[in-house]
């Protein structure tokens, strides 16, 4: 057993409350005294203010990794197909293609989760104590449990993704709007070391302009929706690529290099 998981709900935080667990439970988990009280958050929380510190201390894993990782793999494949089918991307220098994919695949993937309506739940990752292993006759594998918890994603990172998904779902974003948002995200002129940043900037601005035209046409000239969607999109910058990898792909891929895998799937050479 790699780790023990406890369900995490997104309600309010209870980290200041004392646990009323039994003495035996406390002994079995004495190596992890802070794990007896779960941190809860509101699923529909929209505040930009930082949460309590337990949000960053808690490590979580997927509650149903088999199902969620399969859905995540499908979304990743669709994301890469979207990139490959963009003529404007394929015409870029190979080096710029590599840099854009390296820096933009994770936010594009999260956009894909939103478009495909992939929801997920997480559970708290807890490495069992040595006494617990002995009393419960669990096999002891040196370093495996500790490594699992160490590499798990923080609840704070999961919360960023959850909030982003909920905001887009509440906006009822259409497939056409998602396509333009992906173009805006992919063609990021701020990625360092690009050979053609001005051309990439022009592609991003074209995607923004087309999105604005589409929203204006569908919503009878209402500009508020365009501004709201772009504001939500800007929060993707805070989503960690490492956290996305650890949460959605490490359970099935292990220590595979994600960049090498992505470029192999895209048939792009990594120099």
PDB file of C-alpha atoms in Angstrom:
ATOM      1  CA  UNK A   1       0.000   0.000   0.000  1.00  0.00           C
ATOM      2  CA  UNK A   2       1.565   3.236  -1.140  1.00  0.00           C
ATOM      3  CA  UNK A   3      -0.348   5.534   1.145  1.00  0.00           C
ATOM      4  CA  UNK A   4      -3.457   5.888   3.251  1.00  0.00           C
ATOM      5  CA  UNK A   5      -6.029   8.356   1.914  1.00  0.00           C
ATOM      6  CA  UNK A   6      -8.727  10.268   3.705  1.00  0.00           C
ATOM      7  CA  UNK A   7     -11.521  11.995   1.792  1.00  0.00           C
ATOM      8  CA  UNK A   8     -11.250  15.750   1.443  1.00  0.00           C
ATOM      9  CA  UNK A   9     -14.347  17.874   0.933  1.00  0.00           C
ATOM     10  CA  UNK A  10     -14.328  21.472  -0.261  1.00  0.00           C
ATOM     11  CA  UNK A  11     -16.150  23.164   2.588  1.00  0.00           C
ATOM     12  CA  UNK A  12     -14.811  25.510   5.228  1.00  0.00           C
ATOM     13  CA  UNK A  13     -11.526  24.956   7.022  1.00  0.00           C
ATOM     14  CA  UNK A  14     -11.549  23.161  10.349  1.00  0.00           C
ATOM     15  CA  UNK A  15      -7.811  23.126  10.983  1.00  0.00           C
ATOM     16  CA  UNK A  16      -8.208  24.919  14.304  1.00  0.00           C
ATOM     17  CA  UNK A  17     -10.433  22.224  15.719  1.00  0.00           C
ATOM     18  CA  UNK A  18      -9.071  19.476  17.940  1.00  0.00           C
ATOM     19  CA  UNK A  19      -9.493  15.903  16.810  1.00  0.00           C
ATOM     20  CA  UNK A  20     -11.741  13.681  18.922  1.00  0.00           C
ATOM     21  CA  UNK A  21     -10.103  10.484  17.612  1.00  0.00           C
ATOM     22  CA  UNK A  22      -9.517   7.468  19.828  1.00  0.00           C
ATOM     23  CA  UNK A  23      -6.242   6.907  21.687  1.00  0.00           C
ATOM     24  CA  UNK A  24      -5.416   3.925  19.445  1.00  0.00           C
ATOM     25  CA  UNK A  25      -5.963   6.003  16.314  1.00  0.00           C
ATOM     26  CA  UNK A  26      -3.650   8.676  17.720  1.00  0.00           C
ATOM     27  CA  UNK A  27      -0.965   6.086  18.464  1.00  0.00           C
ATOM     28  CA  UNK A  28      -1.234   4.532  15.018  1.00  0.00           C
ATOM     29  CA  UNK A  29      -0.822   7.958  13.418  1.00  0.00           C
ATOM     30  CA  UNK A  30       1.638   9.474  15.868  1.00  0.00           C
ATOM     31  CA  UNK A  31       4.193   9.993  13.078  1.00  0.00           C
ATOM     32  CA  UNK A  32       1.667  12.373  11.475  1.00  0.00           C
ATOM     33  CA  UNK A  33      -0.108  14.243  14.269  1.00  0.00           C
ATOM     34  CA  UNK A  34      -1.434  16.911  11.946  1.00  0.00           C
ATOM     35  CA  UNK A  35      -3.199  14.401   9.705  1.00  0.00           C
ATOM     36  CA  UNK A  36      -6.013  13.685  12.170  1.00  0.00           C
ATOM     37  CA  UNK A  37      -7.841  16.895  11.332  1.00  0.00           C
ATOM     38  CA  UNK A  38      -8.910  17.441   7.726  1.00  0.00           C
ATOM     39  CA  UNK A  39      -8.958  20.791   6.007  1.00  0.00           C
ATOM     40  CA  UNK A  40     -12.238  21.562   4.228  1.00  0.00           C
ATOM     41  CA  UNK A  41     -13.002  24.216   1.652  1.00  0.00           C
ATOM     42  CA  UNK A  42     -16.113  25.548   0.002  1.00  0.00           C
ATOM     43  CA  UNK A  43     -16.462  24.025  -3.469  1.00  0.00           C
ATOM     44  CA  UNK A  44     -17.816  27.313  -4.833  1.00  0.00           C
ATOM     45  CA  UNK A  45     -15.223  29.558  -3.119  1.00  0.00           C
ATOM     46  CA  UNK A  46     -14.270  32.559  -5.309  1.00  0.00           C
ATOM     47  CA  UNK A  47     -12.196  34.709  -2.951  1.00  0.00           C
ATOM     48  CA  UNK A  48      -8.799  35.829  -4.245  1.00  0.00           C
ATOM     49  CA  UNK A  49      -7.409  36.124  -0.743  1.00  0.00           C
ATOM     50  CA  UNK A  50      -4.989  33.364   0.301  1.00  0.00           C
ATOM     51  CA  UNK A  51      -6.438  30.551   2.390  1.00  0.00           C
ATOM     52  CA  UNK A  52      -5.163  29.221   5.682  1.00  0.00           C
ATOM     53  CA  UNK A  53      -1.732  27.604   5.852  1.00  0.00           C
ATOM     54  CA  UNK A  54      -3.160  24.085   5.998  1.00  0.00           C
ATOM     55  CA  UNK A  55      -4.185  24.539   2.372  1.00  0.00           C
ATOM     56  CA  UNK A  56      -0.497  24.442   1.446  1.00  0.00           C
ATOM     57  CA  UNK A  57       0.553  21.767   3.971  1.00  0.00           C
ATOM     58  CA  UNK A  58      -2.056  19.184   3.003  1.00  0.00           C
ATOM     59  CA  UNK A  59      -1.002  16.719   0.326  1.00  0.00           C
ATOM     60  CA  UNK A  60      -3.712  15.094  -1.745  1.00  0.00           C
ATOM     61  CA  UNK A  61      -4.137  12.394  -4.377  1.00  0.00           C
ATOM     62  CA  UNK A  62      -7.007  11.496  -6.682  1.00  0.00           C
ATOM     63  CA  UNK A  63      -9.819   9.666  -4.920  1.00  0.00           C
ATOM     64  CA  UNK A  64     -10.552   7.544  -8.012  1.00  0.00           C
ATOM     65  CA  UNK A  65      -7.243   7.530  -9.933  1.00  0.00           C
ATOM     66  CA  UNK A  66      -8.200   4.801 -12.434  1.00  0.00           C
ATOM     67  CA  UNK A  67     -11.261   6.682 -13.692  1.00  0.00           C
ATOM     68  CA  UNK A  68      -9.865  10.210 -13.454  1.00  0.00           C
ATOM     69  CA  UNK A  69      -6.495   9.368 -15.032  1.00  0.00           C
ATOM     70  CA  UNK A  70      -8.249   7.671 -17.941  1.00  0.00           C
ATOM     71  CA  UNK A  71     -10.359  10.781 -18.519  1.00  0.00           C
ATOM     72  CA  UNK A  72      -7.254  12.949 -18.141  1.00  0.00           C
ATOM     73  CA  UNK A  73      -5.390  10.903 -20.759  1.00  0.00           C
ATOM     74  CA  UNK A  74      -8.286  11.348 -23.188  1.00  0.00           C
ATOM     75  CA  UNK A  75      -8.268  15.109 -22.584  1.00  0.00           C
ATOM     76  CA  UNK A  76      -4.486  15.276 -23.104  1.00  0.00           C
ATOM     77  CA  UNK A  77      -4.787  13.416 -26.407  1.00  0.00           C
ATOM     78  CA  UNK A  78      -7.494  15.822 -27.590  1.00  0.00           C
ATOM     79  CA  UNK A  79      -5.331  18.756 -26.483  1.00  0.00           C
ATOM     80  CA  UNK A  80      -2.364  17.536 -28.525  1.00  0.00           C
ATOM     81  CA  UNK A  81      -4.593  16.908 -31.543  1.00  0.00           C
ATOM     82  CA  UNK A  82      -5.833  20.495 -31.248  1.00  0.00           C
ATOM     83  CA  UNK A  83      -2.232  21.734 -31.338  1.00  0.00           C
ATOM     84  CA  UNK A  84      -1.229  19.500 -34.277  1.00  0.00           C
ATOM     85  CA  UNK A  85      -4.217  20.609 -36.336  1.00  0.00           C
ATOM     86  CA  UNK A  86      -3.388  24.330 -36.087  1.00  0.00           C
ATOM     87  CA  UNK A  87      -1.642  25.370 -39.332  1.00  0.00           C
ATOM     88  CA  UNK A  88      -0.344  28.545 -37.685  1.00  0.00           C
ATOM     89  CA  UNK A  89       1.404  26.446 -35.015  1.00  0.00           C
ATOM     90  CA  UNK A  90       2.883  24.001 -37.521  1.00  0.00           C
ATOM     91  CA  UNK A  91       4.371  26.903 -39.529  1.00  0.00           C
ATOM     92  CA  UNK A  92       6.369  28.143 -36.537  1.00  0.00           C
ATOM     93  CA  UNK A  93      10.071  27.302 -36.185  1.00  0.00           C
ATOM     94  CA  UNK A  94      10.511  23.943 -34.480  1.00  0.00           C
ATOM     95  CA  UNK A  95      12.273  25.558 -31.541  1.00  0.00           C
ATOM     96  CA  UNK A  96       9.332  27.854 -30.900  1.00  0.00           C
ATOM     97  CA  UNK A  97       6.950  24.903 -31.143  1.00  0.00           C
ATOM     98  CA  UNK A  98       8.939  23.093 -28.455  1.00  0.00           C
ATOM     99  CA  UNK A  99       8.994  26.117 -26.150  1.00  0.00           C
ATOM    100  CA  UNK A 100       5.272  26.795 -26.528  1.00  0.00           C
ATOM    101  CA  UNK A 101       4.342  23.175 -25.805  1.00  0.00           C
ATOM    102  CA  UNK A 102       6.669  23.013 -22.793  1.00  0.00           C
ATOM    103  CA  UNK A 103       5.180  26.151 -21.282  1.00  0.00           C
ATOM    104  CA  UNK A 104       1.545  25.888 -22.357  1.00  0.00           C
ATOM    105  CA  UNK A 105       0.499  22.224 -22.354  1.00  0.00           C
ATOM    106  CA  UNK A 106      -0.673  22.243 -18.708  1.00  0.00           C
ATOM    107  CA  UNK A 107      -3.027  25.269 -18.975  1.00  0.00           C
ATOM    108  CA  UNK A 108      -4.304  23.901 -22.298  1.00  0.00           C
ATOM    109  CA  UNK A 109      -4.966  20.581 -20.558  1.00  0.00           C
ATOM    110  CA  UNK A 110      -6.904  22.304 -17.753  1.00  0.00           C
ATOM    111  CA  UNK A 111      -8.966  24.114 -20.396  1.00  0.00           C
ATOM    112  CA  UNK A 112      -9.636  20.678 -21.865  1.00  0.00           C
ATOM    113  CA  UNK A 113     -10.828  19.427 -18.480  1.00  0.00           C
ATOM    114  CA  UNK A 114     -13.269  22.327 -18.403  1.00  0.00           C
ATOM    115  CA  UNK A 115     -14.494  21.735 -21.948  1.00  0.00           C
ATOM    116  CA  UNK A 116     -15.010  18.003 -21.361  1.00  0.00           C
ATOM    117  CA  UNK A 117     -16.662  18.661 -17.972  1.00  0.00           C
ATOM    118  CA  UNK A 118     -14.197  16.413 -16.133  1.00  0.00           C
ATOM    119  CA  UNK A 119     -14.816  16.779 -12.416  1.00  0.00           C
ATOM    120  CA  UNK A 120     -12.738  14.931  -9.830  1.00  0.00           C
ATOM    121  CA  UNK A 121     -12.381  14.398  -6.103  1.00  0.00           C
ATOM    122  CA  UNK A 122      -9.235  14.171  -4.026  1.00  0.00           C
ATOM    123  CA  UNK A 123      -8.300  12.386  -0.823  1.00  0.00           C
ATOM    124  CA  UNK A 124      -5.655  13.333   1.686  1.00  0.00           C
ATOM    125  CA  UNK A 125      -2.386  11.449   1.231  1.00  0.00           C
ATOM    126  CA  UNK A 126      -1.091  10.131   4.541  1.00  0.00           C
ATOM    127  CA  UNK A 127       1.945   7.886   4.961  1.00  0.00           C
ATOM    128  CA  UNK A 128       1.077   5.310   7.658  1.00  0.00           C
ATOM    129  CA  UNK A 129       3.275   5.160  10.755  1.00  0.00           C
ATOM    130  CA  UNK A 130       5.609   2.220  11.380  1.00  0.00           C
ATOM    131  CA  UNK A 131       3.483   1.100  14.352  1.00  0.00           C
ATOM    132  CA  UNK A 132       0.371   1.148  12.156  1.00  0.00           C
ATOM    133  CA  UNK A 133       2.100  -1.060   9.576  1.00  0.00           C
ATOM    134  CA  UNK A 134       3.130  -3.546  12.261  1.00  0.00           C
ATOM    135  CA  UNK A 135      -0.264  -3.709  13.975  1.00  0.00           C
ATOM    136  CA  UNK A 136      -2.154  -3.945  10.675  1.00  0.00           C
ATOM    137  CA  UNK A 137       0.360  -6.407   9.215  1.00  0.00           C
ATOM    138  CA  UNK A 138       1.185  -4.111   6.304  1.00  0.00           C
ATOM    139  CA  UNK A 139       4.258  -4.743   4.177  1.00  0.00           C
ATOM    140  CA  UNK A 140       6.968  -2.194   4.829  1.00  0.00           C
ATOM    141  CA  UNK A 141       8.634  -0.823   1.694  1.00  0.00           C
ATOM    142  CA  UNK A 142      11.409   1.577   2.604  1.00  0.00           C
ATOM    143  CA  UNK A 143      10.895   5.027   1.153  1.00  0.00           C
ATOM    144  CA  UNK A 144       7.866   4.185  -0.993  1.00  0.00           C
ATOM    145  CA  UNK A 145       5.205   5.632   1.281  1.00  0.00           C
ATOM    146  CA  UNK A 146       7.219   8.732   2.120  1.00  0.00           C
ATOM    147  CA  UNK A 147       7.949   9.363  -1.557  1.00  0.00           C
ATOM    148  CA  UNK A 148       4.265   9.043  -2.459  1.00  0.00           C
ATOM    149  CA  UNK A 149       3.245  11.677   0.082  1.00  0.00           C
ATOM    150  CA  UNK A 150       6.219  13.914  -0.706  1.00  0.00           C
ATOM    151  CA  UNK A 151       5.357  14.024  -4.424  1.00  0.00           C
ATOM    152  CA  UNK A 152       1.614  14.442  -3.885  1.00  0.00           C
ATOM    153  CA  UNK A 153      -0.062  17.695  -4.913  1.00  0.00           C
ATOM    154  CA  UNK A 154      -0.926  20.329  -2.335  1.00  0.00           C
ATOM    155  CA  UNK A 155      -4.581  21.040  -1.670  1.00  0.00           C
ATOM    156  CA  UNK A 156      -3.884  24.681  -2.547  1.00  0.00           C
ATOM    157  CA  UNK A 157      -2.939  23.700  -6.120  1.00  0.00           C
ATOM    158  CA  UNK A 158      -6.009  21.500  -6.480  1.00  0.00           C
ATOM    159  CA  UNK A 159      -8.163  24.375  -5.257  1.00  0.00           C
ATOM    160  CA  UNK A 160      -6.820  26.620  -8.045  1.00  0.00           C
ATOM    161  CA  UNK A 161      -7.873  24.094 -10.681  1.00  0.00           C
ATOM    162  CA  UNK A 162     -11.247  23.478  -9.043  1.00  0.00           C
ATOM    163  CA  UNK A 163     -12.089  27.170  -8.844  1.00  0.00           C
ATOM    164  CA  UNK A 164     -11.058  27.711 -12.477  1.00  0.00           C
ATOM    165  CA  UNK A 165     -13.255  24.829 -13.667  1.00  0.00           C
ATOM    166  CA  UNK A 166     -16.260  26.004 -11.666  1.00  0.00           C
ATOM    167  CA  UNK A 167     -15.990  29.561 -12.977  1.00  0.00           C
ATOM    168  CA  UNK A 168     -15.914  28.438 -16.612  1.00  0.00           C
ATOM    169  CA  UNK A 169     -18.776  25.999 -16.055  1.00  0.00           C
ATOM    170  CA  UNK A 170     -20.818  28.762 -14.474  1.00  0.00           C
ATOM    171  CA  UNK A 171     -20.174  30.868 -17.594  1.00  0.00           C
ATOM    172  CA  UNK A 172     -21.443  27.999 -19.797  1.00  0.00           C
ATOM    173  CA  UNK A 173     -18.580  28.473 -22.264  1.00  0.00           C
ATOM    174  CA  UNK A 174     -19.280  27.117 -25.760  1.00  0.00           C
ATOM    175  CA  UNK A 175     -16.970  24.876 -27.808  1.00  0.00           C
ATOM    176  CA  UNK A 176     -16.119  27.753 -30.140  1.00  0.00           C
ATOM    177  CA  UNK A 177     -15.179  29.931 -27.190  1.00  0.00           C
ATOM    178  CA  UNK A 178     -12.981  27.135 -25.824  1.00  0.00           C
ATOM    179  CA  UNK A 179     -11.188  26.910 -29.171  1.00  0.00           C
ATOM    180  CA  UNK A 180     -10.370  30.628 -29.121  1.00  0.00           C
ATOM    181  CA  UNK A 181      -9.298  30.436 -25.467  1.00  0.00           C
ATOM    182  CA  UNK A 182      -6.916  27.598 -26.334  1.00  0.00           C
ATOM    183  CA  UNK A 183      -5.438  29.698 -29.137  1.00  0.00           C
ATOM    184  CA  UNK A 184      -4.930  32.625 -26.762  1.00  0.00           C
ATOM    185  CA  UNK A 185      -3.255  30.291 -24.264  1.00  0.00           C
ATOM    186  CA  UNK A 186      -1.038  28.440 -26.747  1.00  0.00           C
ATOM    187  CA  UNK A 187       0.296  31.516 -28.547  1.00  0.00           C
ATOM    188  CA  UNK A 188       1.960  33.075 -25.530  1.00  0.00           C
ATOM    189  CA  UNK A 189       4.542  35.682 -26.627  1.00  0.00           C
ATOM    190  CA  UNK A 190       5.901  35.960 -23.076  1.00  0.00           C
ATOM    191  CA  UNK A 191       7.530  32.518 -23.207  1.00  0.00           C
ATOM    192  CA  UNK A 192      11.316  33.124 -22.918  1.00  0.00           C
ATOM    193  CA  UNK A 193      13.735  32.516 -25.820  1.00  0.00           C
ATOM    194  CA  UNK A 194      11.165  32.513 -28.636  1.00  0.00           C
ATOM    195  CA  UNK A 195      12.575  33.276 -32.093  1.00  0.00           C
ATOM    196  CA  UNK A 196       9.335  34.862 -33.354  1.00  0.00           C
ATOM    197  CA  UNK A 197       7.635  36.479 -30.336  1.00  0.00           C
ATOM    198  CA  UNK A 198       6.067  39.284 -32.386  1.00  0.00           C
ATOM    199  CA  UNK A 199       4.447  36.857 -34.807  1.00  0.00           C
ATOM    200  CA  UNK A 200       3.201  34.742 -31.891  1.00  0.00           C
ATOM    201  CA  UNK A 201       1.824  37.900 -30.266  1.00  0.00           C
ATOM    202  CA  UNK A 202      -0.050  38.649 -33.508  1.00  0.00           C
ATOM    203  CA  UNK A 203      -1.543  35.127 -33.450  1.00  0.00           C
ATOM    204  CA  UNK A 204      -2.654  35.613 -29.853  1.00  0.00           C
ATOM    205  CA  UNK A 205      -4.222  38.983 -30.632  1.00  0.00           C
ATOM    206  CA  UNK A 206      -6.007  37.481 -33.625  1.00  0.00           C
ATOM    207  CA  UNK A 207      -7.489  34.780 -31.363  1.00  0.00           C
ATOM    208  CA  UNK A 208      -8.595  37.423 -28.864  1.00  0.00           C
ATOM    209  CA  UNK A 209     -10.136  39.575 -31.593  1.00  0.00           C
ATOM    210  CA  UNK A 210     -12.008  36.618 -33.088  1.00  0.00           C
ATOM    211  CA  UNK A 211     -13.283  35.582 -29.640  1.00  0.00           C
ATOM    212  CA  UNK A 212     -14.508  39.126 -29.013  1.00  0.00           C
ATOM    213  CA  UNK A 213     -16.292  39.233 -32.370  1.00  0.00           C
ATOM    214  CA  UNK A 214     -17.948  35.881 -31.745  1.00  0.00           C
ATOM    215  CA  UNK A 215     -19.131  36.822 -28.231  1.00  0.00           C
ATOM    216  CA  UNK A 216     -20.404  40.195 -29.462  1.00  0.00           C
ATOM    217  CA  UNK A 217     -22.351  38.557 -32.271  1.00  0.00           C
ATOM    218  CA  UNK A 218     -23.897  35.844 -30.062  1.00  0.00           C
ATOM    219  CA  UNK A 219     -24.658  38.156 -27.138  1.00  0.00           C
ATOM    220  CA  UNK A 220     -26.050  41.174 -29.020  1.00  0.00           C
ATOM    221  CA  UNK A 221     -23.034  43.404 -28.515  1.00  0.00           C
ATOM    222  CA  UNK A 222     -22.528  42.644 -24.808  1.00  0.00           C
ATOM    223  CA  UNK A 223     -18.822  43.183 -23.993  1.00  0.00           C
ATOM    224  CA  UNK A 224     -19.016  42.076 -20.357  1.00  0.00           C
ATOM    225  CA  UNK A 225     -18.800  38.355 -21.144  1.00  0.00           C
ATOM    226  CA  UNK A 226     -15.570  38.802 -23.134  1.00  0.00           C
ATOM    227  CA  UNK A 227     -13.921  40.630 -20.242  1.00  0.00           C
ATOM    228  CA  UNK A 228     -15.152  38.072 -17.694  1.00  0.00           C
ATOM    229  CA  UNK A 229     -13.856  35.097 -19.678  1.00  0.00           C
ATOM    230  CA  UNK A 230     -10.435  36.690 -20.211  1.00  0.00           C
ATOM    231  CA  UNK A 231     -10.231  37.477 -16.496  1.00  0.00           C
ATOM    232  CA  UNK A 232     -10.953  33.849 -15.624  1.00  0.00           C
ATOM    233  CA  UNK A 233      -8.398  32.693 -18.215  1.00  0.00           C
ATOM    234  CA  UNK A 234      -5.702  34.843 -16.620  1.00  0.00           C
ATOM    235  CA  UNK A 235      -5.892  32.747 -13.434  1.00  0.00           C
ATOM    236  CA  UNK A 236      -4.469  29.768 -15.360  1.00  0.00           C
ATOM    237  CA  UNK A 237      -1.035  31.394 -15.023  1.00  0.00           C
ATOM    238  CA  UNK A 238      -0.966  30.371 -11.364  1.00  0.00           C
ATOM    239  CA  UNK A 239      -1.606  26.674 -12.065  1.00  0.00           C
ATOM    240  CA  UNK A 240       1.573  24.644 -11.601  1.00  0.00           C
ATOM    241  CA  UNK A 241       2.646  22.294 -14.407  1.00  0.00           C
ATOM    242  CA  UNK A 242       4.341  20.068 -11.835  1.00  0.00           C
ATOM    243  CA  UNK A 243       1.132  19.795  -9.819  1.00  0.00           C
ATOM    244  CA  UNK A 244      -0.902  18.904 -12.917  1.00  0.00           C
ATOM    245  CA  UNK A 245       1.633  16.204 -13.781  1.00  0.00           C
ATOM    246  CA  UNK A 246       1.752  14.735 -10.274  1.00  0.00           C
ATOM    247  CA  UNK A 247      -2.014  14.721  -9.810  1.00  0.00           C
ATOM    248  CA  UNK A 248      -3.279  13.491 -13.177  1.00  0.00           C
ATOM    249  CA  UNK A 249      -0.420  11.578 -14.831  1.00  0.00           C
ATOM    250  CA  UNK A 250       2.108  10.328 -12.271  1.00  0.00           C
ATOM    251  CA  UNK A 251      -0.287   7.627 -10.955  1.00  0.00           C
ATOM    252  CA  UNK A 252      -0.305   5.910 -14.376  1.00  0.00           C
ATOM    253  CA  UNK A 253       2.951   7.057 -15.987  1.00  0.00           C
ATOM    254  CA  UNK A 254       5.269   6.885 -12.998  1.00  0.00           C
ATOM    255  CA  UNK A 255       8.468   8.889 -13.487  1.00  0.00           C
ATOM    256  CA  UNK A 256       8.129   9.260 -17.253  1.00  0.00           C
ATOM    257  CA  UNK A 257       9.420  12.609 -18.560  1.00  0.00           C
ATOM    258  CA  UNK A 258       6.263  14.469 -19.605  1.00  0.00           C
ATOM    259  CA  UNK A 259       8.039  16.736 -22.095  1.00  0.00           C
ATOM    260  CA  UNK A 260       9.567  13.776 -23.933  1.00  0.00           C
ATOM    261  CA  UNK A 261       6.192  12.030 -24.006  1.00  0.00           C
ATOM    262  CA  UNK A 262       4.409  15.120 -25.337  1.00  0.00           C
ATOM    263  CA  UNK A 263       6.947  15.712 -28.093  1.00  0.00           C
ATOM    264  CA  UNK A 264       6.868  12.064 -29.084  1.00  0.00           C
ATOM    265  CA  UNK A 265       3.080  12.263 -29.414  1.00  0.00           C
ATOM    266  CA  UNK A 266       3.383  15.501 -31.378  1.00  0.00           C
ATOM    267  CA  UNK A 267       6.233  14.139 -33.522  1.00  0.00           C
ATOM    268  CA  UNK A 268       8.373  17.138 -32.573  1.00  0.00           C
ATOM    269  CA  UNK A 269      12.086  16.688 -31.968  1.00  0.00           C
ATOM    270  CA  UNK A 270      13.438  17.778 -28.604  1.00  0.00           C
ATOM    271  CA  UNK A 271      16.994  19.080 -29.018  1.00  0.00           C
TER     272      UNK A 271
END
